[in-house]
Structures are given as structure tokens and as C-alpha cells.
Coordinates of C-alpha atoms and ligand atoms in Angstrom, one line a residue:
X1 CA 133.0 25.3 -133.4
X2 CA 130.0 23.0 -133.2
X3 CA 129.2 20.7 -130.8
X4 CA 130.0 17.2 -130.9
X5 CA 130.2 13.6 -129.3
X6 CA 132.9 15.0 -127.3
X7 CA 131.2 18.0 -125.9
X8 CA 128.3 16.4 -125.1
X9 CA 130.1 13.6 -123.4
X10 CA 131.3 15.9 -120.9
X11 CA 129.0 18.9 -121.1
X12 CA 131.5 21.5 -122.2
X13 CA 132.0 24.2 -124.7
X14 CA 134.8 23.3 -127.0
X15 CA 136.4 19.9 -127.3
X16 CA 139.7 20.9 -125.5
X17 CA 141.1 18.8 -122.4
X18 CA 143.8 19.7 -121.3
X19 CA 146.1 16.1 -120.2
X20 CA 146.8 15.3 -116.7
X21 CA 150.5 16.3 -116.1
X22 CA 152.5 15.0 -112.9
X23 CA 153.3 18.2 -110.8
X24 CA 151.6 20.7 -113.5
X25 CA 147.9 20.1 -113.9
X26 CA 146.9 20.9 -110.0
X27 CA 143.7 22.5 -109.3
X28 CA 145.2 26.3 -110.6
X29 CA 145.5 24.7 -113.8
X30 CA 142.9 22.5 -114.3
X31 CA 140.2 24.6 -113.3
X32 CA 141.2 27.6 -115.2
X33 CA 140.4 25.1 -118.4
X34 CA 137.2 24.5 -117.3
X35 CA 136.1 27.8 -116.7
X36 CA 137.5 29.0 -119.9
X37 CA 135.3 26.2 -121.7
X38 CA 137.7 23.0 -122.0
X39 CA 138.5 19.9 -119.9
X40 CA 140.5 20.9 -116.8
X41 CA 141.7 17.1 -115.6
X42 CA 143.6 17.1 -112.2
X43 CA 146.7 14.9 -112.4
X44 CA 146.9 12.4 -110.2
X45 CA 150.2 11.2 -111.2
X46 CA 152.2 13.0 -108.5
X47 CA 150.0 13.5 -106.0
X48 CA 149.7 11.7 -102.6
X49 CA 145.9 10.5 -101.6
X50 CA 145.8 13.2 -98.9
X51 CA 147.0 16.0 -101.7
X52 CA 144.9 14.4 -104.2
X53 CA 141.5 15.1 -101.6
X54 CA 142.5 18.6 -101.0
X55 CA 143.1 19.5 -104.7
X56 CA 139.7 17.5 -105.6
X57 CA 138.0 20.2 -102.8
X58 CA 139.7 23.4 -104.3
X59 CA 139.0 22.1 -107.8
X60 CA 134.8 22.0 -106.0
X61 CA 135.1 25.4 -105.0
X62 CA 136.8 26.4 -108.2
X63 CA 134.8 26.0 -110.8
X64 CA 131.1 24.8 -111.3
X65 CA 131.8 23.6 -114.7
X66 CA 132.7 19.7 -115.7
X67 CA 136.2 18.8 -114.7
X68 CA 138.1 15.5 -114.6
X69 CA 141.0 13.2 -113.0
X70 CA 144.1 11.7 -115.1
X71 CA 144.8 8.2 -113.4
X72 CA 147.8 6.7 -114.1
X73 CA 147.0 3.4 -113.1
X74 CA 151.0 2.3 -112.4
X75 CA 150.1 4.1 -109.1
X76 CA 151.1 2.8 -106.0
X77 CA 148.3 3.3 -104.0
X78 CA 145.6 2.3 -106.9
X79 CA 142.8 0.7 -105.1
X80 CA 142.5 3.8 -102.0
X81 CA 142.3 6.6 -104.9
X82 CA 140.0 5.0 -106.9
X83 CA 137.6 4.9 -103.7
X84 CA 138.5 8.4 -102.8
X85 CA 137.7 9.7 -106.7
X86 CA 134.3 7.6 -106.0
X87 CA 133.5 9.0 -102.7
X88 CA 134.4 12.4 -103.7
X89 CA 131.7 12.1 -106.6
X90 CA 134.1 13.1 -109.4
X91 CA 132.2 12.5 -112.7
X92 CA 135.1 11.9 -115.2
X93 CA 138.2 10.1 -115.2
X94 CA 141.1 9.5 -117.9
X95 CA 143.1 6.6 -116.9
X96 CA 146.1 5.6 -118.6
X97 CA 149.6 3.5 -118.8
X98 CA 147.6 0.5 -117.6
X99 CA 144.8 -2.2 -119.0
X100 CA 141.7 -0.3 -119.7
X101 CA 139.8 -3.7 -118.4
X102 CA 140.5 -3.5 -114.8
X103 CA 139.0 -0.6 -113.5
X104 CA 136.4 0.8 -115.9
X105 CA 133.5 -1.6 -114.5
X106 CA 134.2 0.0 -110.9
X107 CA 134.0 3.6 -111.9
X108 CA 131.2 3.0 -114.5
X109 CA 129.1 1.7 -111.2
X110 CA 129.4 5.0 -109.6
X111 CA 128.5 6.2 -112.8
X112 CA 131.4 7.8 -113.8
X113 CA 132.8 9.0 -117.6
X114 CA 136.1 6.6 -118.2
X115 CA 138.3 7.6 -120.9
X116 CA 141.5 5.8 -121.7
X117 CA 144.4 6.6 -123.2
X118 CA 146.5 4.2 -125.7
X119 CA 149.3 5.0 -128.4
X120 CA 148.2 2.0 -130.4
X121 CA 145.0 0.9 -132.7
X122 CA 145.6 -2.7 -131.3
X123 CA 145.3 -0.6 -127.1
X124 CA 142.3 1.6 -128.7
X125 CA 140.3 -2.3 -130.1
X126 CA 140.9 -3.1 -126.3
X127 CA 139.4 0.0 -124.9
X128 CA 136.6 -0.3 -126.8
X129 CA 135.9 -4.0 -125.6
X130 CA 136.3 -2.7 -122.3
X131 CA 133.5 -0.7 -122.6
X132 CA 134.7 2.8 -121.9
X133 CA 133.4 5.8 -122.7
X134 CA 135.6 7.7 -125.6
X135 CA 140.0 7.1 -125.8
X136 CA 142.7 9.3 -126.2
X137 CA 145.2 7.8 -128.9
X138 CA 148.3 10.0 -128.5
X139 CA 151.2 10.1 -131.3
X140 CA 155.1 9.7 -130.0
X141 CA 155.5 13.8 -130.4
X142 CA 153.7 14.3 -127.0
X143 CA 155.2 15.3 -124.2
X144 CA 155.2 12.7 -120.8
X145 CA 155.7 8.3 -121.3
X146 CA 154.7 7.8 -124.4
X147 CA 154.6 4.7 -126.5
X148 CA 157.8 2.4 -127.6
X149 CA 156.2 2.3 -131.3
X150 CA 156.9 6.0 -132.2
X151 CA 154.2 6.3 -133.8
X152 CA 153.2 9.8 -134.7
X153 CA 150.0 11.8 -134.4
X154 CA 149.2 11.6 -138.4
X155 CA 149.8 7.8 -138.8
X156 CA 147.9 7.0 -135.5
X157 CA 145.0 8.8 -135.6
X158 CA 143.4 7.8 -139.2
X159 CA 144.0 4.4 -137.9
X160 CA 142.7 4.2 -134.6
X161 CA 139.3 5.9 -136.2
X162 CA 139.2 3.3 -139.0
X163 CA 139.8 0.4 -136.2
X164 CA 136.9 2.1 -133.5
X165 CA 133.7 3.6 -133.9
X166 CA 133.7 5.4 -129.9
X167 CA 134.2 9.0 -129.7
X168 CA 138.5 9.9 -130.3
X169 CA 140.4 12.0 -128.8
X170 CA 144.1 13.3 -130.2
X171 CA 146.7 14.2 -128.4
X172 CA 150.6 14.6 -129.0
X173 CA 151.7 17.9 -130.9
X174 CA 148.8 20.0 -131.1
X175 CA 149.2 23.9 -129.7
X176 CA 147.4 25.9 -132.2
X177 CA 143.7 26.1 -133.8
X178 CA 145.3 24.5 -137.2
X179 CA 146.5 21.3 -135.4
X180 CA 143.0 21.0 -134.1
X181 CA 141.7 21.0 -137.4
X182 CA 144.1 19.1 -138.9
X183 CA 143.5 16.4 -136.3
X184 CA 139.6 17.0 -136.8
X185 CA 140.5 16.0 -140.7
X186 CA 142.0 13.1 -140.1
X187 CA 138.9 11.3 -137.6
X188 CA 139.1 12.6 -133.9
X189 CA 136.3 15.2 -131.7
X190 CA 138.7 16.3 -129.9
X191 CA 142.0 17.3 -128.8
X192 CA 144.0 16.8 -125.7
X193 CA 146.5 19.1 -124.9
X194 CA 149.6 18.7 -122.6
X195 CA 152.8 21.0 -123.5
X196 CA 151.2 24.1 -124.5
X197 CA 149.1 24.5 -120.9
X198 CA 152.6 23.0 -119.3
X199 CA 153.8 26.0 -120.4
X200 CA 150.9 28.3 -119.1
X201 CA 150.9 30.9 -116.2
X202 CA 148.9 28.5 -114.4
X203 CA 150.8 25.4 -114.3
X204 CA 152.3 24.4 -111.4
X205 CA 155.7 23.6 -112.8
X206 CA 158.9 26.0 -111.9
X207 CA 159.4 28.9 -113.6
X208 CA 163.0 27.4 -114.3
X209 CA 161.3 24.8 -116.3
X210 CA 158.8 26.9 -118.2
X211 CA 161.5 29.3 -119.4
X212 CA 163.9 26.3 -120.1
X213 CA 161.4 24.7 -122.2
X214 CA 160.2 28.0 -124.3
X215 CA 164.1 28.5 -125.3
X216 CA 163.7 24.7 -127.0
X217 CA 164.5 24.2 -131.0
X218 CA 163.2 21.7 -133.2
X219 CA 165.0 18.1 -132.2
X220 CA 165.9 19.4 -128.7
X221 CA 163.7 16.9 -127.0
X222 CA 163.8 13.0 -127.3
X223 CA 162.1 10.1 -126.3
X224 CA 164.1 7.7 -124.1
X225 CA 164.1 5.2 -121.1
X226 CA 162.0 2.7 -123.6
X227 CA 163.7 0.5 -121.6
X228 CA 161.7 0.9 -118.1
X229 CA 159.0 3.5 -119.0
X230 CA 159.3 5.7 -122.5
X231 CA 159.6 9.3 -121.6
X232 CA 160.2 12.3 -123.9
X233 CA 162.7 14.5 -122.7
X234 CA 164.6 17.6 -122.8
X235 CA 168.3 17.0 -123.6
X236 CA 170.3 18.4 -120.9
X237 CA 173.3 17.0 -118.3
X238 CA 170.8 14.0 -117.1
X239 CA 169.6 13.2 -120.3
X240 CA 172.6 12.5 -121.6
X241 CA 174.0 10.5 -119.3
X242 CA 170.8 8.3 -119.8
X243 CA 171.9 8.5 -123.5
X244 CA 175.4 7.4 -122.7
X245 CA 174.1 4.5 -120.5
X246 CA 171.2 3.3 -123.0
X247 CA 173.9 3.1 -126.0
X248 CA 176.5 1.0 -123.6
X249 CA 173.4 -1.6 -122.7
X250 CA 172.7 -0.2 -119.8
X251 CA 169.9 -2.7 -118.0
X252 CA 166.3 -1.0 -116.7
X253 CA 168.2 -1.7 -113.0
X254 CA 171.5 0.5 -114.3
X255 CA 168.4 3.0 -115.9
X256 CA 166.6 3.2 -112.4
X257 CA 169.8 4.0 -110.3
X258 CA 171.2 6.5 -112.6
X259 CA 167.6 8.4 -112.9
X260 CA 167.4 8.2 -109.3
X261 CA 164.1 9.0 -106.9
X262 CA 161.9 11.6 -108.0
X263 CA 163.3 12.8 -110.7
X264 CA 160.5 14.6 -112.9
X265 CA 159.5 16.1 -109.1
X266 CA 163.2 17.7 -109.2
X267 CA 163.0 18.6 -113.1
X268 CA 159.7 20.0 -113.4
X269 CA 158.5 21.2 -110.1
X270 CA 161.9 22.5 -108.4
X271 CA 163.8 23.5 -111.3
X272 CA 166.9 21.3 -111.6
X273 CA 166.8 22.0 -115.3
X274 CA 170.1 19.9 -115.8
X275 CA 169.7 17.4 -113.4
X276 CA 166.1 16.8 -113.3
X277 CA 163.6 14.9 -115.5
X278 CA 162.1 17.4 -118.0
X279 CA 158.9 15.9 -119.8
X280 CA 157.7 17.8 -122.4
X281 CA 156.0 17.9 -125.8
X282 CA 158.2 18.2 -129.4
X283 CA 155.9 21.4 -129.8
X284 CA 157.9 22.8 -126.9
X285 CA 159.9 24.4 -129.4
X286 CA 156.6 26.6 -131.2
X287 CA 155.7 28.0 -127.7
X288 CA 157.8 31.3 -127.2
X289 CA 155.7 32.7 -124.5
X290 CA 154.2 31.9 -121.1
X291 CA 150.5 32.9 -121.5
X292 CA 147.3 32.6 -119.1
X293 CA 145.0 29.5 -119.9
X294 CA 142.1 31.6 -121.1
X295 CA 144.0 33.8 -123.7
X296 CA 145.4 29.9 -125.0
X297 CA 142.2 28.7 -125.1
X298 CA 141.0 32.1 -127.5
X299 CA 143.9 31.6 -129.2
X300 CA 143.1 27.7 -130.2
X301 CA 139.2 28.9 -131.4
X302 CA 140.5 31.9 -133.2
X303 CA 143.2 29.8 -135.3
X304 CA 140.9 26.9 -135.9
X305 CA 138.5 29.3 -137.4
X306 CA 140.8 31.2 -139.3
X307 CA 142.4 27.4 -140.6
X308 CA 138.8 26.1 -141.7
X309 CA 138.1 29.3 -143.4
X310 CA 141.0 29.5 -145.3
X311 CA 141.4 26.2 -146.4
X312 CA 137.3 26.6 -147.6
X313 CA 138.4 29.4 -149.6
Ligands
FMN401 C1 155.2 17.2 -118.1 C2 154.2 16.3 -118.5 C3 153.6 15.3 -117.7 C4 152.6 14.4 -118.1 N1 152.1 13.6 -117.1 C5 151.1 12.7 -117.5 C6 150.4 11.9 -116.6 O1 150.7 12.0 -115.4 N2 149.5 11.1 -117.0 C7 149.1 11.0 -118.4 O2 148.2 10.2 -118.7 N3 149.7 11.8 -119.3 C8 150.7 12.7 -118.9 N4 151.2 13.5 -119.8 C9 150.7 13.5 -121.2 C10 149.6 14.6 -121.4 O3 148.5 14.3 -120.6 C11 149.2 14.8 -122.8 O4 148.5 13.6 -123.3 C12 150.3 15.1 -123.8 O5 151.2 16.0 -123.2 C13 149.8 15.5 -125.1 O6 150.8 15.8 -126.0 P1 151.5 17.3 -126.1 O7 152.4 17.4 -125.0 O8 152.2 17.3 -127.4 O9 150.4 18.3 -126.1 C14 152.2 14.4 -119.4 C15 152.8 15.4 -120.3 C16 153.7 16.3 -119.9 C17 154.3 17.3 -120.9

């Protein structure tokens, strides 16, 4: 695999981040990705400031290679953790659900890498006004919020390359070495990968939800709640009842209430695999086994290689 605007950007092997994931991508994760050659990003997402500070230090003692944080920047507590990702000199951040304008001035001040992610070419024109550094555009097939549009990997990415000319990141149904080709074909230097280091030894999720979401078949996930934040999600007990209240007109209030507090907490990270939030990835249902990060990562290079050579023959 040759380098490219995406490894040099960072300063890492292969063009491989893995996403930010709310109670998944802690410092376990993240740096294991980094050490095997990729993007380890800390996700922000579900931790508190104080948790966030002690996973940034573990992460420094972890690994000497580049790593990142995944901001999503509906945070409560915005403003205090971007000064804590500034005073702790983290060199990268990927922020997302959120204006790219507002914050990439700040972080580009302490001279730090901004990389946003968008599910739209009209969101990837605005990131690139704004000034930051590469964008992820990520196709509805991804696991996590994703955007209302539905529009998928293939349609999304030949667009958002023809509309931009800053390095490109695809995400949203890519687990093998052929998918990073594929998406390679079609414009981007890069992949970012949620679901398949989800489902890793590493992740922090429960082992509840990692075997839940390895027994998944084609069509058992969906995306829903486009009402207060779209979410793709495994269907089980508290899916359904979302499904039942969306398809009687249920308002975002009704929505809230019904989802109640913490819900991907009590879905991914404790295990309530029927009353719990499960957020993951259509290409849940490819993944059969629960596998350590650096055997994944061999396993992307390997396929891609094998994929480029065989469609060369
Ligand atoms: C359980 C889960 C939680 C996620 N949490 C976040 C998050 O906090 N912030 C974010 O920007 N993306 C989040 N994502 C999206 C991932 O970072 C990544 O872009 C996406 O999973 C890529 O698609 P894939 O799942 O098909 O690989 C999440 C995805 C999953 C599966």
C-alpha cells in the first residue's frame, strides 16, 4: 500500500482510522490501531472531561505513534474539552455532528490536524471553506447517527470527490481490504472504520453486545430516530417500540421519553441487548468473529492486496 495525502497528514503507515465510537473506542482500542499502523481516535462521545484526561494519559503512555480524538461537537461540555484536548497537546482531532466553522480556527491555533465528518457533498463544500484539514464523508450503511438523506457509500463518495479537492476519507460499510479498494476506486485516501473494530477484542463494548451483533443477518439493523438524531440500530424489544411510536407520529418529545437516559450506555456498554441502544454498522452482519485489532488490521492489507491484484489480472 503506498503512501498517500492521508498518511502523510497524520504520519502513519496505512490509511486506516479507526472512528470514534461512544463507550467503544477508549484508549484499549484506540491505541492498539495505532500501534498496529492505523488511526487509533479516542471517542469523546461518552466520556466525562475527567474520563476524557485520564484516557488522553493512558493513550500517552500507550503508544508513541500518532493518535487522535472524535469530538462530537453536540457535547455538553464543548468549550472545557476543547481546552483540555489543547492543553493536553493532542495533535489530531475529528469532529463531527456539528458546523465545521466553529471550532476549526481554535484548534488550528494550537496547531492541531481538524478533520470533519459530513454525510453530504453540500457539508463536505462547507468543510472545505472552513478550512480544515481532510473530511470524512460517511454513507447511511455506517454504524452510529448517521445522515437523514440515506445516502450510501457508492453514491456519496464519487460525489463528494468531484465537489472537493482536500484529502477524503470514506467511511460507512467497509470491513475488508476489497471495500478499501473499492472505496480507493471511487476518489477517497482513506478509510474510516467503525463496526468492524466495534466488534474487536479490544473494544470496550459488552461482550453481550459483541456476540449480539456477530449473530446479525443482512437487513437486521435500521436507521431510525431521524426525527431527534438519526441512529442505525439493531432491531430488538427497544427498537421496535421506537418503530411502533415513529409510524403513529410520535413527536422528537414522545421519541426522547420512550428512549429514555443513556440508552446507547445501557445497549452497548452494559449489555441490555433488548432494552438498550445498539449502534452498529450494516456490515455487522459479514463479521462472524471477535478478533484482536492487529490480526484486523493484517487482514484489511492482505485483502486489499489480494483485490488490486486480481482485478489487474
Ligand atoms: C457504536 C458506534 C458508536 C459511534 N459513535 C460515534 C461517535 O461518537 N462519533 C462519531 O463521529 N462517530 C461515531 N460512530 C461512527 C464511526 O466513527 C464510523 O464513522 C462508522 O462506524 C463507520 O461506518 P461502519 O460502522 O460501517 O464502519 C459510531 C459508530 C458505532 C458503530
Amino acid at each position: 500500500m503506498k503512501t498517500n495525502r492521508i498518511t502523510e497528514l497524520f504520519g502513519i503507515e496505512y490509511p486506516i482510522i479507526q472512528g470514534g465510537m461512544v463507550w467503544i473506542s477508549g484508549w484499549r482500542l484506540a491505541s492498539a490501531v495505532s500501534n498496529a499502523g492505523g488511526l487509533g481516535l479516542l471517542g469523546a462521545g461518552s466520556m466525562h472531561p475527567e474520563t476524557l484526561m485520564e484516557h488522553i494519559d493512558k493513550m500517552k503512555a500507550a503508544t508513541d505513534k500518532p493518535w487522535g480524538i472524535n469530538l462530537p461537537l453536540m457535547y455538553p461540555e464543548i468549550d472545557k474539552v476543547t481546552d483540555i484536548i489543547i492543553q493536553k497537546g493532542v495533535k489530531i482531532v475529528f469532529t463531527s455532528a456539528g458546523s465545521p466553522k466553529k471550532y476549526t480556527a481554535k484548534f488550528h491555533e494550537a496547531g492541531i490536524k481538524v478533520v470533519h465528518v459530513i454525510s453530504s457533498s453540500k457539508f463536505a463544500c462547507k468543510c472545505e471553506e472552513a478550512g480544515v484539514d481532510a473530511i470524512v464523508a460517511e454513507g447511511f450503511e455506517a454504524g452510529g447517527h448517521n445522515g437523514k438523506e440515506e445516502t450510501t457509500t457508492l453514491t456519496l463518495i464519487p460525489q463528494v470527490r468531484q465537489a472537493t479537492t482536500i484529502p477524503l476519507i470514506a467511511a460507512g460499510g467497509i470491513a475488508s481490504g476489497a471495500a478499501m479498494l473499492a472505496v480507493q476506486a471511487l476518489g477517497a485516501e482513506g478509510v474510516q472504520i467503525g463496526t468492524l473494530f466495534a466488534l474487536s477484542q479490544e473494544s470496550s463494548a459488552s461482550d453481550a453486545f459483541k456476540q449480539r451483533c456477530i449473530s446479525l443477518n443482512e437487513g437486521d439493523t435500521m436507521l431510525t430516530l431521524k426525527k431527534i438524531a438519526p441512529a442505525r440500530l439493531v432491531k430488538n424489544a427497544l427498537y421496535e417500540q421506537i418503530a411502533a411510536a415513529e409510524n403513529r407520529g410520535a413527536s422528537a418529545d414522545e421519541l426522547r421519553e420512550l428512549l429514555g437516559k443513556a440508552a446507547s450506555k445501557r445497549g452497548i456498554f452494559e449489555g441490555d441487548t433488548e432494552n438498550g441502544e445498539l449502534e452498529i454498522g450494516q456490515i455487522a452482519s459479514s463479521i462472524r468473529e471477535i478478533k484482536p485489532v492487529a490480526q484486523i488490521i493484517n487482514e484489511l492489507i492482505e485483502g486489499y492486496n489480494v483485490a488490486k491484484a486480481k482485478i489487474s489480472e
